[in-house]
């Protein structure tokens, strides 16, 4: 029997299937969406990706809780199953020392990292629309930090200034002599240095730390630092499966 897993972020929908309790996912699809067209995009994407037999459970990580009911109705319509929405009331593999406001994506990525690691301290960094840093210590999620994501920082800078459009890639030199490279370098090095300093402070406080990263910009940041141990773009999906299989 398979589980159908759905990760609904701030700008994209990811779906996949996984065997009950497995740390391996398959048939991962990603579809971007505009907020005004979300429900239509979501239903159409499921009609294509949900052609899988023997689905036992549908697990969902959803950031915008206002969409819970329309999503629930679509899942019931397509799968004939009541979906499981991940939240602080879910059966988690670790203790939760954080307010109930924590996003389900952070719970899921942390759950996957926790199950994949044998370290006492685990840091999960998600380079998405927001960049989130989430720390588990001694089997307890204790907190972290949220900062604007790389794309969000770039878009805000361009839309609120008269600066030119730039490619989001690291320039050859940190000190560059044209504005486009100054912009891309500024946005990316800001994220890189924040990440490295957060890792340093976590290690200073707790000792050896296993650092996981996920999200659309994870590979780009990892290319410039040795402080991230593992990239896993499906970390949230794997965490959903762990939690709904508990």
Tab-separated table of C-alpha atoms in Angstrom:
chain	number	residue	atom	x	y	z
A	1	UNK	CA	0.000	0.000	0.000
A	2	UNK	CA	1.238	3.476	-0.855
A	3	UNK	CA	0.822	6.904	0.688
A	4	UNK	CA	0.257	9.966	-1.489
A	5	UNK	CA	2.205	12.953	-0.178
A	6	UNK	CA	1.562	16.638	-0.895
A	7	UNK	CA	3.810	19.554	0.056
A	8	UNK	CA	2.077	22.896	-0.542
A	9	UNK	CA	4.563	25.714	-0.078
A	10	UNK	CA	4.312	29.447	-0.660
A	11	UNK	CA	4.875	29.200	-4.396
A	12	UNK	CA	4.821	25.553	-5.492
A	13	UNK	CA	3.036	22.221	-5.038
A	14	UNK	CA	5.085	19.031	-4.743
A	15	UNK	CA	3.540	15.575	-4.855
A	16	UNK	CA	4.895	12.042	-4.732
A	17	UNK	CA	4.150	8.521	-3.579
A	18	UNK	CA	5.917	6.431	-0.951
A	19	UNK	CA	5.527	3.042	0.631
A	20	UNK	CA	4.032	3.178	4.115
A	21	UNK	CA	6.802	4.116	6.577
A	22	UNK	CA	9.502	4.387	3.896
A	23	UNK	CA	12.223	7.044	3.706
A	24	UNK	CA	12.244	6.747	-0.079
A	25	UNK	CA	9.839	8.709	-2.304
A	26	UNK	CA	9.038	8.264	-5.988
A	27	UNK	CA	7.282	10.036	-8.854
A	28	UNK	CA	8.025	13.492	-7.417
A	29	UNK	CA	6.354	16.307	-9.349
A	30	UNK	CA	6.612	20.058	-8.801
A	31	UNK	CA	4.170	22.651	-10.123
A	32	UNK	CA	4.410	26.389	-9.492
A	33	UNK	CA	1.229	28.345	-8.877
A	34	UNK	CA	-0.189	31.848	-8.690
A	35	UNK	CA	-2.135	32.490	-5.487
A	36	UNK	CA	-5.305	33.571	-7.340
A	37	UNK	CA	-5.295	30.352	-9.383
A	38	UNK	CA	-4.241	27.983	-6.600
A	39	UNK	CA	-7.400	25.848	-6.270
A	40	UNK	CA	-7.686	25.320	-10.024
A	41	UNK	CA	-3.970	24.518	-10.353
A	42	UNK	CA	-4.087	22.176	-7.367
A	43	UNK	CA	-7.061	20.159	-8.609
A	44	UNK	CA	-5.701	19.911	-12.154
A	45	UNK	CA	-2.286	18.788	-10.912
A	46	UNK	CA	-3.838	16.058	-8.772
A	47	UNK	CA	-5.932	14.727	-11.621
A	48	UNK	CA	-2.680	14.059	-13.474
A	49	UNK	CA	-0.408	12.892	-10.641
A	50	UNK	CA	-2.985	10.941	-8.637
A	51	UNK	CA	-3.343	8.084	-11.132
A	52	UNK	CA	-1.900	5.654	-8.614
A	53	UNK	CA	-3.638	2.557	-7.330
A	54	UNK	CA	-3.808	1.285	-3.754
A	55	UNK	CA	-3.387	4.629	-2.001
A	56	UNK	CA	-3.783	4.066	1.728
A	57	UNK	CA	-3.419	7.616	3.027
A	58	UNK	CA	-3.010	11.170	1.747
A	59	UNK	CA	-0.684	13.343	3.835
A	60	UNK	CA	-0.428	17.101	3.385
A	61	UNK	CA	1.944	19.816	4.556
A	62	UNK	CA	0.095	23.109	4.095
A	63	UNK	CA	1.271	26.594	5.095
A	64	UNK	CA	-1.932	28.539	4.345
A	65	UNK	CA	-4.470	27.017	6.745
A	66	UNK	CA	-7.319	28.975	5.124
A	67	UNK	CA	-7.085	26.549	2.213
A	68	UNK	CA	-7.574	23.450	4.371
A	69	UNK	CA	-11.273	22.944	3.684
A	70	UNK	CA	-11.254	23.415	-0.124
A	71	UNK	CA	-8.191	21.148	-0.317
A	72	UNK	CA	-9.906	18.559	1.862
A	73	UNK	CA	-12.916	18.504	-0.474
A	74	UNK	CA	-10.700	18.054	-3.539
A	75	UNK	CA	-8.813	15.162	-1.909
A	76	UNK	CA	-12.050	13.404	-0.978
A	77	UNK	CA	-13.385	13.958	-4.500
A	78	UNK	CA	-10.289	12.536	-6.224
A	79	UNK	CA	-9.102	9.866	-3.777
A	80	UNK	CA	-12.192	9.101	-1.714
A	81	UNK	CA	-10.017	9.515	1.396
A	82	UNK	CA	-9.957	11.933	4.319
A	83	UNK	CA	-6.552	13.664	4.148
A	84	UNK	CA	-4.139	13.965	7.070
A	85	UNK	CA	-2.927	17.543	7.527
A	86	UNK	CA	0.403	17.749	9.348
A	87	UNK	CA	0.502	20.026	12.396
A	88	UNK	CA	1.591	20.306	15.998
A	89	UNK	CA	-1.079	17.770	17.005
A	90	UNK	CA	0.405	15.142	14.683
A	91	UNK	CA	2.407	12.202	16.027
A	92	UNK	CA	5.961	13.545	15.718
A	93	UNK	CA	9.173	11.516	16.179
A	94	UNK	CA	10.585	14.198	18.497
A	95	UNK	CA	9.357	16.398	21.335
A	96	UNK	CA	8.156	19.880	20.432
A	97	UNK	CA	9.505	22.823	22.392
A	98	UNK	CA	8.056	25.464	20.093
A	99	UNK	CA	4.812	27.427	19.863
A	100	UNK	CA	1.912	25.958	17.885
A	101	UNK	CA	2.562	28.573	15.203
A	102	UNK	CA	5.394	26.532	13.685
A	103	UNK	CA	4.897	25.737	10.005
A	104	UNK	CA	4.115	22.181	8.978
A	105	UNK	CA	6.976	22.270	6.459
A	106	UNK	CA	9.470	22.786	9.293
A	107	UNK	CA	7.929	19.929	11.261
A	108	UNK	CA	8.161	17.620	8.259
A	109	UNK	CA	11.699	18.471	7.171
A	110	UNK	CA	12.861	18.181	10.784
A	111	UNK	CA	11.122	14.811	11.147
A	112	UNK	CA	12.934	13.459	8.094
A	113	UNK	CA	16.307	14.838	9.206
A	114	UNK	CA	15.766	13.435	12.698
A	115	UNK	CA	15.116	9.945	11.328
A	116	UNK	CA	18.088	10.135	8.946
A	117	UNK	CA	20.608	11.327	11.526
A	118	UNK	CA	22.230	9.822	14.608
A	119	UNK	CA	23.526	13.180	15.853
A	120	UNK	CA	22.338	14.709	19.129
A	121	UNK	CA	21.966	18.087	17.418
A	122	UNK	CA	20.397	18.451	13.971
A	123	UNK	CA	19.951	21.661	11.987
A	124	UNK	CA	17.575	21.752	9.023
A	125	UNK	CA	17.773	24.731	6.656
A	126	UNK	CA	15.090	25.290	4.021
A	127	UNK	CA	16.099	27.744	1.288
A	128	UNK	CA	12.638	28.567	-0.046
A	129	UNK	CA	10.437	31.661	-0.265
A	130	UNK	CA	11.562	32.152	3.320
A	131	UNK	CA	14.806	30.689	4.618
A	132	UNK	CA	14.110	28.733	7.801
A	133	UNK	CA	16.598	27.350	10.297
A	134	UNK	CA	15.240	24.673	12.653
A	135	UNK	CA	17.216	23.021	15.448
A	136	UNK	CA	16.617	19.699	17.184
A	137	UNK	CA	18.683	18.996	20.301
A	138	UNK	CA	18.391	15.879	22.448
A	139	UNK	CA	15.299	14.704	20.520
A	140	UNK	CA	13.495	18.021	21.029
A	141	UNK	CA	12.749	20.696	18.427
A	142	UNK	CA	13.839	23.799	20.316
A	143	UNK	CA	13.465	26.588	17.748
A	144	UNK	CA	15.420	28.395	15.085
A	145	UNK	CA	15.188	31.440	12.869
A	146	UNK	CA	13.307	32.702	9.801
A	147	UNK	CA	14.727	35.172	7.291
A	148	UNK	CA	13.622	36.366	3.837
A	149	UNK	CA	14.373	33.799	1.162
A	150	UNK	CA	16.912	34.454	-1.574
A	151	UNK	CA	14.287	35.017	-4.270
A	152	UNK	CA	12.178	37.099	-1.896
A	153	UNK	CA	15.142	39.337	-1.009
A	154	UNK	CA	16.050	39.773	-4.655
A	155	UNK	CA	12.481	40.553	-5.767
A	156	UNK	CA	12.018	43.056	-2.939
A	157	UNK	CA	15.267	44.815	-3.841
A	158	UNK	CA	14.443	45.065	-7.542
A	159	UNK	CA	10.802	46.095	-7.060
A	160	UNK	CA	11.603	48.827	-4.515
A	161	UNK	CA	14.569	50.426	-6.268
A	162	UNK	CA	15.696	51.540	-9.703
A	163	UNK	CA	18.343	48.832	-9.814
A	164	UNK	CA	18.644	46.622	-12.914
A	165	UNK	CA	17.564	43.005	-13.172
A	166	UNK	CA	20.352	40.523	-12.405
A	167	UNK	CA	20.936	36.777	-12.672
A	168	UNK	CA	20.885	35.077	-9.287
A	169	UNK	CA	24.266	33.388	-9.419
A	170	UNK	CA	27.465	33.906	-7.482
A	171	UNK	CA	29.786	36.345	-9.302
A	172	UNK	CA	33.365	35.249	-9.981
A	173	UNK	CA	34.612	37.804	-7.479
A	174	UNK	CA	32.907	38.948	-4.302
A	175	UNK	CA	34.053	42.509	-5.003
A	176	UNK	CA	32.777	43.019	-8.537
A	177	UNK	CA	32.765	46.101	-10.743
A	178	UNK	CA	29.252	46.122	-12.217
A	179	UNK	CA	25.851	46.675	-10.642
A	180	UNK	CA	24.222	43.422	-11.759
A	181	UNK	CA	26.956	41.359	-10.098
A	182	UNK	CA	26.831	43.614	-7.026
A	183	UNK	CA	23.128	42.771	-6.704
A	184	UNK	CA	23.430	39.009	-7.209
A	185	UNK	CA	26.520	38.861	-5.008
A	186	UNK	CA	24.872	40.921	-2.295
A	187	UNK	CA	21.753	38.770	-2.133
A	188	UNK	CA	23.595	35.443	-2.298
A	189	UNK	CA	26.524	36.242	-0.020
A	190	UNK	CA	24.125	37.697	2.525
A	191	UNK	CA	22.301	34.361	2.635
A	192	UNK	CA	25.547	32.364	2.612
A	193	UNK	CA	27.141	34.312	5.455
A	194	UNK	CA	23.963	34.251	7.544
A	195	UNK	CA	23.813	30.486	7.061
A	196	UNK	CA	27.443	29.928	7.998
A	197	UNK	CA	27.186	32.141	11.075
A	198	UNK	CA	24.017	30.376	12.244
A	199	UNK	CA	25.742	27.010	11.856
A	200	UNK	CA	28.795	28.301	13.752
A	201	UNK	CA	26.648	29.551	16.634
A	202	UNK	CA	24.700	26.282	16.773
A	203	UNK	CA	27.923	24.260	16.921
A	204	UNK	CA	29.388	26.616	19.529
A	205	UNK	CA	26.352	26.132	21.755
A	206	UNK	CA	25.571	22.439	21.240
A	207	UNK	CA	28.674	20.821	19.751
A	208	UNK	CA	28.749	18.577	16.679
A	209	UNK	CA	25.725	19.328	14.518
A	210	UNK	CA	24.362	17.460	11.488
A	211	UNK	CA	23.283	20.071	8.933
A	212	UNK	CA	20.622	19.256	6.319
A	213	UNK	CA	19.395	21.621	3.625
A	214	UNK	CA	16.412	21.584	1.317
A	215	UNK	CA	14.522	24.045	-0.868
A	216	UNK	CA	15.070	25.550	-4.295
A	217	UNK	CA	18.267	27.452	-3.501
A	218	UNK	CA	19.938	24.754	-1.387
A	219	UNK	CA	22.259	23.536	-4.150
A	220	UNK	CA	23.390	27.088	-4.939
A	221	UNK	CA	24.343	27.840	-1.330
A	222	UNK	CA	25.910	24.405	-0.803
A	223	UNK	CA	28.207	25.087	-3.766
A	224	UNK	CA	29.949	27.785	-1.700
A	225	UNK	CA	30.195	26.186	1.736
A	226	UNK	CA	31.436	22.968	3.301
A	227	UNK	CA	29.337	23.540	6.420
A	228	UNK	CA	26.187	21.911	5.006
A	229	UNK	CA	26.432	18.127	5.254
A	230	UNK	CA	23.548	16.943	3.084
A	231	UNK	CA	21.101	18.303	0.512
A	232	UNK	CA	17.728	16.600	0.174
A	233	UNK	CA	15.143	18.374	-1.987
A	234	UNK	CA	12.460	15.872	-0.876
A	235	UNK	CA	12.988	16.318	2.862
A	236	UNK	CA	9.490	17.714	3.522
A	237	UNK	CA	7.819	14.930	1.525
A	238	UNK	CA	9.815	12.276	3.390
A	239	UNK	CA	8.821	13.876	6.677
A	240	UNK	CA	5.142	13.804	5.740
A	241	UNK	CA	5.425	10.067	5.120
A	242	UNK	CA	7.182	9.467	8.436
A	243	UNK	CA	4.538	11.375	10.358
A	244	UNK	CA	1.443	9.858	8.740
A	245	UNK	CA	2.975	6.381	9.053
A	246	UNK	CA	3.451	6.767	12.823
